[in-house]
């Protein structure tokens, strides 16, 4: 894992002290809320329905057990004993007091963590593949590149006041586990003729105008990746709209001027800056890459697993993935217990996951965009012990990628922008389908409490969007979205429903799917083959 | 009736104007009537409460009930964590929200 050097540490420490002073001035009344708000947002501090909310960055979703334990400590000491892991691989605390915020940031800084660039119109925390460094299908570990991007974008003066927020994801496999094409810039590392480079996609995003990112560059060699990205950002910074917040994302710029015009601009800018020394020296890349070299895996770890406990076998088949190293495996810990709150983990659960990582997992954890936690490097021989410990902590739900593995935003229970609650709906759906979810197979269900789409509803095989219908909660249903390599945007089925109505509608959709499916088709495959009409008929009669 | 509400500057807690001060309990809220804007401006100047705003509410036997579900959730707490609401012992508290 990456370790801060003295520069990283000093800028984070300086930021904490600067914020401490700003908070003091706010508490004394020297600053108005209008003056203070942009300052607190630059440090990840929002004001939500019930309290201040702090969003802490987990760069590219990677943590060690010491950092994870710190997250548990903060939940226990400063919050109400839990945190919420988000679709951008971060964690949010819902009950923060303003006066505590500087101390929290100071504690985070001791384990090389912060809340910088988790808000505002800057380049946000870089997201990546939660299986990075462990997956058999990657051409390279994407995290050294994500780390370089982090360093490049941190306090980048030119990109601190972009027209709007900017989200970047980097992956290195054909299977997209990071919703890469739904980011402002998506980077897929590739190898061509033995040379490492990347395909660049620009202009994806969700929100009120969902769009899939367009391929802007077929292949840029790694030695010019940063300068090419700088060119992409510059063109956006220059031409992106600042007159209308709803048209300010880069996706709208590409939509308005067209991909070809955007690409031409980027190429012209790139030609002007490519030799200015923006790309890091190879020695720096080598230094960073070495830190991600990964653990020394035991070469004689046994490859077989005792499946005699049937509950364990179910979890093994659902939540454990193949590792590049024989005798090893990747464990996804579900934060979606049936009837629970998607993405929430208590301080005790956070500590337990840290302990397991330390004891069995080479000290590494990952946060996934589906709001789960991954132990990327465990020995197969330890899987049963891990599962037993998880089960005792209510963390062993065997539902990865099934209908109850729901992405849900905080919704109206916590969020001041919400139209409707997301979490109670997730709980009802989990309870309704718990008994037959395995029979339904892979079915990704995603819920947002408003049009901002923090819960990725556009990208759900089944998506749900909360709307306000004359002061009452109402839900629209979408079908056919995907955030994976087969990316697509869901379509609305028709008129919306109340809370119970939408659960019933989903049951009619899944019943129809079971009746229509051929061989081992997933719900999404069946939907793509037969289209919306049969499902519409099932729902509305 | 009209209520004045906001979030406490220091704790972020939801608070309601009681006529003299701020309370965490919506039951203590008073009808500010036509005085809302004036109190709001004075309180904004005092800088104890963040972004105070006026809402519509209904007077009921149990006290004021905000007209919009968002403010009822603010008044009680997250419906999915009854243990963290202002009425953890009241099993029916959630019904008041909906
Ligand atoms: C509770 C406080 C939150 C607030 C105030 C908030 C606000 C917003 C807003 C305004 C947007 C739309 C931006 C745009 O379209 O330009 C947005 C998008 C988004 N948010 Fe949140 N959000 C919150 C929580 C979350 C959480 C908990 C998650 C993860 C579960 C999340 C992940 C995202 C994602 C993935 C997007 C989509 C970005 C895109 O348009 O491509 N947010 N958020
Ligand atoms: S989608 Fe809407 S309701 Fe959900 S967290 Fe985002 S802004 Fe809040």
PDB file of N, CA and C and ligand atoms in Angstrom, chain A residues 409-412 415-420 422 448-455, ligand 2:
ATOM      1  N   UNK A 409     -28.920   4.918  -1.374  1.00  0.00           N
ATOM      2  CA  UNK A 409     -28.394   6.157  -0.796  1.00  0.00           C
ATOM      3  C   UNK A 409     -29.084   6.395   0.547  1.00  0.00           C
ATOM      4  N   UNK A 410     -28.653   7.378   1.332  1.00  0.00           N
ATOM      5  CA  UNK A 410     -29.281   7.595   2.643  1.00  0.00           C
ATOM      6  C   UNK A 410     -30.746   8.019   2.543  1.00  0.00           C
ATOM      7  N   UNK A 411     -31.105   8.681   1.431  1.00  0.00           N
ATOM      8  CA  UNK A 411     -32.500   9.067   1.243  1.00  0.00           C
ATOM      9  C   UNK A 411     -33.009  10.000   2.329  1.00  0.00           C
ATOM     10  N   UNK A 412     -34.335  10.067   2.421  1.00  0.00           N
ATOM     11  CA  UNK A 412     -34.966  11.060   3.298  1.00  0.00           C
ATOM     12  C   UNK A 412     -34.765  10.778   4.791  1.00  0.00           C
ATOM     13  N   UNK A 415     -30.869  12.615   4.316  1.00  0.00           N
ATOM     14  CA  UNK A 415     -30.354  13.572   3.332  1.00  0.00           C
ATOM     15  C   UNK A 415     -31.305  14.739   3.131  1.00  0.00           C
ATOM     16  N   UNK A 416     -30.763  15.943   3.146  1.00  0.00           N
ATOM     17  CA  UNK A 416     -31.620  17.123   3.038  1.00  0.00           C
ATOM     18  C   UNK A 416     -32.096  17.364   1.605  1.00  0.00           C
ATOM     19  N   UNK A 417     -31.521  16.685   0.627  1.00  0.00           N
ATOM     20  CA  UNK A 417     -31.973  16.877  -0.750  1.00  0.00           C
ATOM     21  C   UNK A 417     -33.023  15.856  -1.169  1.00  0.00           C
ATOM     22  N   UNK A 418     -33.300  14.898  -0.299  1.00  0.00           N
ATOM     23  CA  UNK A 418     -34.123  13.745  -0.695  1.00  0.00           C
ATOM     24  C   UNK A 418     -35.583  14.096  -0.931  1.00  0.00           C
ATOM     25  N   UNK A 419     -36.217  13.302  -1.796  1.00  0.00           N
ATOM     26  CA  UNK A 419     -37.661  13.346  -1.974  1.00  0.00           C
ATOM     27  C   UNK A 419     -38.353  12.225  -1.233  1.00  0.00           C
ATOM     28  N   UNK A 420     -37.654  11.126  -1.066  1.00  0.00           N
ATOM     29  CA  UNK A 420     -38.286   9.948  -0.486  1.00  0.00           C
ATOM     30  C   UNK A 420     -37.225   9.130   0.224  1.00  0.00           C
ATOM     31  N   UNK A 422     -35.053   5.862   1.020  1.00  0.00           N
ATOM     32  CA  UNK A 422     -34.504   4.741   0.254  1.00  0.00           C
ATOM     33  C   UNK A 422     -34.363   3.503   1.129  1.00  0.00           C
ATOM     34  N   UNK A 448     -32.176   5.357  -5.382  1.00  0.00           N
ATOM     35  CA  UNK A 448     -31.812   6.731  -5.020  1.00  0.00           C
ATOM     36  C   UNK A 448     -33.039   7.443  -4.477  1.00  0.00           C
ATOM     37  N   UNK A 449     -32.832   8.294  -3.488  1.00  0.00           N
ATOM     38  CA  UNK A 449     -33.938   9.036  -2.904  1.00  0.00           C
ATOM     39  C   UNK A 449     -34.275  10.320  -3.631  1.00  0.00           C
ATOM     40  N   UNK A 450     -33.512  10.654  -4.669  1.00  0.00           N
ATOM     41  CA  UNK A 450     -33.867  11.789  -5.525  1.00  0.00           C
ATOM     42  C   UNK A 450     -33.062  11.700  -6.809  1.00  0.00           C
ATOM     43  N   UNK A 451     -33.337  12.639  -7.682  1.00  0.00           N
ATOM     44  CA  UNK A 451     -32.782  12.644  -9.037  1.00  0.00           C
ATOM     45  C   UNK A 451     -31.249  12.721  -9.073  1.00  0.00           C
ATOM     46  N   UNK A 452     -30.608  13.100  -7.971  1.00  0.00           N
ATOM     47  CA  UNK A 452     -29.145  13.190  -7.990  1.00  0.00           C
ATOM     48  C   UNK A 452     -28.471  11.842  -8.194  1.00  0.00           C
ATOM     49  N   UNK A 453     -29.182  10.777  -7.944  1.00  0.00           N
ATOM     50  CA  UNK A 453     -28.724   9.435  -8.346  1.00  0.00           C
ATOM     51  C   UNK A 453     -27.511   8.930  -7.580  1.00  0.00           C
ATOM     52  N   UNK A 454     -27.367   9.352  -6.326  1.00  0.00           N
ATOM     53  CA  UNK A 454     -26.249   8.833  -5.532  1.00  0.00           C
ATOM     54  C   UNK A 454     -26.353   7.321  -5.378  1.00  0.00           C
ATOM     55  N   UNK A 455     -27.562   6.777  -5.460  1.00  0.00           N
ATOM     56  CA  UNK A 455     -27.745   5.331  -5.335  1.00  0.00           C
ATOM     57  C   UNK A 455     -27.715   4.604  -6.666  1.00  0.00           C
TER      58      UNK A 455
HETATM   59  S1  LIG C   2     -29.727  10.573  -4.352  1.00  0.00           S
HETATM   60 FE1  LIG C   2     -30.679  12.367  -3.477  1.00  0.00          FE
HETATM   61  S2  LIG C   2     -31.564  11.562  -1.597  1.00  0.00           S
HETATM   62 FE2  LIG C   2     -30.008  10.120  -2.188  1.00  0.00          FE
HETATM   63  S3  LIG C   2     -28.167  10.822  -1.104  1.00  0.00           S
HETATM   64 FE3  LIG C   2     -28.141  11.690  -3.157  1.00  0.00          FE
HETATM   65  S4  LIG C   2     -28.959  13.708  -2.899  1.00  0.00           S
HETATM   66 FE4  LIG C   2     -29.577  12.516  -1.098  1.00  0.00          FE
END
